[in-house]
Coordinates of C-alpha atoms in Angstrom, one line a residue:
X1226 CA 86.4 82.0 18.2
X1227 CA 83.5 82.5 20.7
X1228 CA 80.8 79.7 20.6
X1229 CA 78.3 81.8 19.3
X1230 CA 80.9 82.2 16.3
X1231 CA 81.1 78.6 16.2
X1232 CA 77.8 78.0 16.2
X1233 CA 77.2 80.0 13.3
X1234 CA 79.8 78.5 11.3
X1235 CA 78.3 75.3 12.1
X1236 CA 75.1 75.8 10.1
X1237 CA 73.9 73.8 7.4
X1238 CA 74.9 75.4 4.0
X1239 CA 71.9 75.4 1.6
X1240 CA 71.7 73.4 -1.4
X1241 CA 73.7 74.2 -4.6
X1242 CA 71.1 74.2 -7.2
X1243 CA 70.5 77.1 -9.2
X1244 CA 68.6 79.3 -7.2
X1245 CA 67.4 83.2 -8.3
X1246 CA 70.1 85.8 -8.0
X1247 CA 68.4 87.8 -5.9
X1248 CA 67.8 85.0 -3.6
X1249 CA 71.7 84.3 -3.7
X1250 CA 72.5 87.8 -2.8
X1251 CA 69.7 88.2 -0.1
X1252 CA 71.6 84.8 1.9
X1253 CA 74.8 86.6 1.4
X1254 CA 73.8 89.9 2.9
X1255 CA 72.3 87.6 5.4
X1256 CA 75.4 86.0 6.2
X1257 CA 78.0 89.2 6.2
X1258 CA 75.7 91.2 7.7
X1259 CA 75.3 88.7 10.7
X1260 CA 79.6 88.3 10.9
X1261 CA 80.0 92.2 10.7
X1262 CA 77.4 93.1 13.6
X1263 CA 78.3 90.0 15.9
X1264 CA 82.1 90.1 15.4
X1265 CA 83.4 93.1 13.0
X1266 CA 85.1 92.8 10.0
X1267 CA 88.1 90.5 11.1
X1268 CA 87.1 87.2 10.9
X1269 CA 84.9 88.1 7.6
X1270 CA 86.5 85.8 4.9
X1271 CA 85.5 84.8 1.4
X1272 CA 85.6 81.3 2.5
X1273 CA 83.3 81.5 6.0
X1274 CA 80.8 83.2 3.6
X1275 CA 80.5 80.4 1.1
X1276 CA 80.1 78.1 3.8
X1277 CA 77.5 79.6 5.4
X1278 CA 75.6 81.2 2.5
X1279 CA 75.8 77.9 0.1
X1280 CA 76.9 80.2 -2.7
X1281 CA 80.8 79.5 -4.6
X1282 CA 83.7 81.7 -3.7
X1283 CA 84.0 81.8 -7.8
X1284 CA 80.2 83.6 -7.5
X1285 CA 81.8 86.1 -4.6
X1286 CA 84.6 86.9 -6.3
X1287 CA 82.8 87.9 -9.6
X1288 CA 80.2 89.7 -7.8
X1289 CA 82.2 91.4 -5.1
X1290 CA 86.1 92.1 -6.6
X1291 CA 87.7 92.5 -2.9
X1292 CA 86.7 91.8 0.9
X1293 CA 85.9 95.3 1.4
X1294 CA 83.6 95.8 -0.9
X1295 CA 81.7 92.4 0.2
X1296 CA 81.9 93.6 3.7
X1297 CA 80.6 97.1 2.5
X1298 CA 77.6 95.6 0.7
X1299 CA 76.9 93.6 3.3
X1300 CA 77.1 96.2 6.3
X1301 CA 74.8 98.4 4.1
X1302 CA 72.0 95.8 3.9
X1303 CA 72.0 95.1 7.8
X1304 CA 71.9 98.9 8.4
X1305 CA 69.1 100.0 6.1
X1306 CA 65.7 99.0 7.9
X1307 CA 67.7 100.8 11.3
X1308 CA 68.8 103.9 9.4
X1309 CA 65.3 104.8 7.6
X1310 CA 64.3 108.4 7.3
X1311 CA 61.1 108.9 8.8
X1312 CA 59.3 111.9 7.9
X1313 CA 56.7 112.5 10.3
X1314 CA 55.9 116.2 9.2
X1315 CA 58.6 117.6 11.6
X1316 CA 62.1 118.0 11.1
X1317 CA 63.4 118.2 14.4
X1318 CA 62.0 115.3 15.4
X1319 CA 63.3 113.5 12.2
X1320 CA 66.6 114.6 12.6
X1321 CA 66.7 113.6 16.2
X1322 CA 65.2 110.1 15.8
X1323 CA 67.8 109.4 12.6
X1324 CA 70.9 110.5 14.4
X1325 CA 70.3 108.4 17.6
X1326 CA 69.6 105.8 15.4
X1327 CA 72.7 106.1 14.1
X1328 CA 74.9 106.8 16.9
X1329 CA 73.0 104.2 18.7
X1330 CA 74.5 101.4 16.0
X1331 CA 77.7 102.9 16.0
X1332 CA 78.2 103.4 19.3
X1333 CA 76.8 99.6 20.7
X1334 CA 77.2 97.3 17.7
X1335 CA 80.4 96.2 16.0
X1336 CA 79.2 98.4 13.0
X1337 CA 80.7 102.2 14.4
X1338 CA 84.1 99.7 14.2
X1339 CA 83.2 98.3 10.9
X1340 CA 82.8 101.7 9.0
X1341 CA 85.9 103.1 10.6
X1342 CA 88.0 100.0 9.3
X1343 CA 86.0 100.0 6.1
X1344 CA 87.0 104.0 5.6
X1345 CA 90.6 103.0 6.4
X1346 CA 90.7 100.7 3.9
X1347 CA 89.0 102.6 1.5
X1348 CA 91.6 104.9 1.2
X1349 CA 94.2 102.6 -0.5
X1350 CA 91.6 100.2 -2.0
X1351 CA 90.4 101.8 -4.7
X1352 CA 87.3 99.6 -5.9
X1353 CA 85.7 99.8 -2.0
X1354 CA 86.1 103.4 -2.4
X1355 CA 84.0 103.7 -5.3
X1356 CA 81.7 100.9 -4.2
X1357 CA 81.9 103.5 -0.5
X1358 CA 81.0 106.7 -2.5
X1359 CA 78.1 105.3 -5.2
X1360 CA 76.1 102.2 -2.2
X1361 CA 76.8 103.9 1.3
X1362 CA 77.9 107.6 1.7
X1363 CA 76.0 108.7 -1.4
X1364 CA 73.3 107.0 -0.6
X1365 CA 72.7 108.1 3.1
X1366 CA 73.6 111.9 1.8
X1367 CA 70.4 111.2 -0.6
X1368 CA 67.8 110.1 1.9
X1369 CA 68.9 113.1 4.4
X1370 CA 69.0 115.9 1.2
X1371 CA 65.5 114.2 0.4
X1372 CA 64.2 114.6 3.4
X1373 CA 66.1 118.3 4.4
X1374 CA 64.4 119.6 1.0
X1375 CA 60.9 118.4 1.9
X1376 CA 61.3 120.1 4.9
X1377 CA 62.7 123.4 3.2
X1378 CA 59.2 123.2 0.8
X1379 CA 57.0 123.1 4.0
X1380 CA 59.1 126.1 5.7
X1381 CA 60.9 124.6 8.2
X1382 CA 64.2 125.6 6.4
X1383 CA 64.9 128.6 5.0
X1384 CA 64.8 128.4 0.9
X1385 CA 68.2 129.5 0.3
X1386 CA 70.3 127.0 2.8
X1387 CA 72.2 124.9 1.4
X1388 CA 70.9 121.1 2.5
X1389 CA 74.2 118.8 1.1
X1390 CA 75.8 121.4 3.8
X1391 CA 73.6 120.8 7.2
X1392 CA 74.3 116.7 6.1
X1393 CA 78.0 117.5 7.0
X1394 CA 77.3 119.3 9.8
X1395 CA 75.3 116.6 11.6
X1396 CA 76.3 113.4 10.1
X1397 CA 80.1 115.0 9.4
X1398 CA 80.3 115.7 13.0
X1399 CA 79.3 112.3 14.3
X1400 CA 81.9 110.4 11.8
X1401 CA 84.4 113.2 13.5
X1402 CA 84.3 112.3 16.8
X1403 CA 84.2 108.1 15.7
X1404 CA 87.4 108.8 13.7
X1405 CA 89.1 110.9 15.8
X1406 CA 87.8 110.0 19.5
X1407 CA 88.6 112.8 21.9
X1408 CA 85.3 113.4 23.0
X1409 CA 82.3 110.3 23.0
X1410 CA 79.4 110.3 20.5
X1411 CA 76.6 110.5 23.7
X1412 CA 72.9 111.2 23.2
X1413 CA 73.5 114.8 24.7
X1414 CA 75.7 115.2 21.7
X1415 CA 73.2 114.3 19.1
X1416 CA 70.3 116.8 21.1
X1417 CA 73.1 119.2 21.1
X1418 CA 74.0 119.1 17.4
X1419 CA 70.3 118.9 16.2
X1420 CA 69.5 121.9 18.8
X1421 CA 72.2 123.7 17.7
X1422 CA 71.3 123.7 14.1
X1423 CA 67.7 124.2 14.5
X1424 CA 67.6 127.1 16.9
X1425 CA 70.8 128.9 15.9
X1426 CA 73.8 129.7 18.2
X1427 CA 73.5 133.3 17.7
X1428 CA 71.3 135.4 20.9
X1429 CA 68.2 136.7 19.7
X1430 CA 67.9 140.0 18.6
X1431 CA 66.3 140.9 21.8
X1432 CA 69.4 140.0 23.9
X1433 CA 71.6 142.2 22.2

């Protein structure tokens, strides 16, 4: 364990009296959150969590029914603030400023690893794939359709494009290239995939 690890699992726990629940959940989404981005999902443990959060395993366990889906809930809330979507009026520069953003966290921080592993193990644990589909991936396909559509009502988009569709083309193709890494998620990529979407990949009609 490195000594910042140590360090951290050397901090005082809080004390036990009933506290709010919110208040319980905000120190453990303080505390997973902190092991997921530092270290990754590894050495994320019900018991390192009580320690440091002051809250029972017997609270964990009712709350969160496997590691997976504590890690998950946990990833999520370090995530959000990063992962906003702006909406400054134009859609390019959204859609550019979201996907950096992105590829940025899972490109530099433990978290690109974290989802990977946490998409793995979705796929024979059953509650983290629900608790995957309704908190994460549904979630991040509602702020993009949200923010897609209220560019489609100002005209940026044409009316009859389908917006649940460009979300797999831009986010789809960055979880592509994290899962299956034959080519590097790069910031070319992102202008590249926003560009691409945006202006077409067809010539004008006046090349033809």
């Amino acid at each position: 364990m490195t000594k910042q690890a140590k360090g951290a699992d050397e901090r005082p726990a809080r004390g036990r009296g009933r506290r709010p629940a919110d208040e319980v959940r905000a120190d453990v989404f303080r505390v997973v959150g902190e092991i997921l981005l530092r270290e990754g999902i590894a050495d994320l443990t019900f018991e390192r969590v009580a320690r440091l959060s002051g809250v029972s395993k017997t609270t964990l366990h009712k709350w969160w029914p496997s590691k997976g889906s504590l890690a998950l809930d946990g990833y999520f809330h370090a995530v959000e603030e990063t992962l906003a979507f702006e909406d400054t009026g134009d859609i390019r520069a959204d859609l550019m400023s979201q996907l950096r953003a992105f590829a940025r966290i899972m490109t530099r921080t433990p978290a690109g690893r974290v989802v990977t592993e946490l998409i793995g193990q979705s796929q024979t644990d059953e509650n983290l794939a629900t608790a995957f589909r309704s908190l994460y991936s549904s979630e991040r396909r509602r702020l993009a359709g949200e923010r897609l559509r209220r560019a489609q009502e100002q005209g940026q988009i044409r009316d009859e494009v389908d917006v649940q569709v460009l979300v797999d083309q831009l986010w789809g193709a960055v979880y592509h290239r994290m899962l299956i890494p034959d080519e590097p998620v790069t910031d070319d990529f992102v202008v590249a995939l926003v560009s691409n979407l945006i202006d077409g990949i067809t010539p004008s009609a006046g090349a033809f």
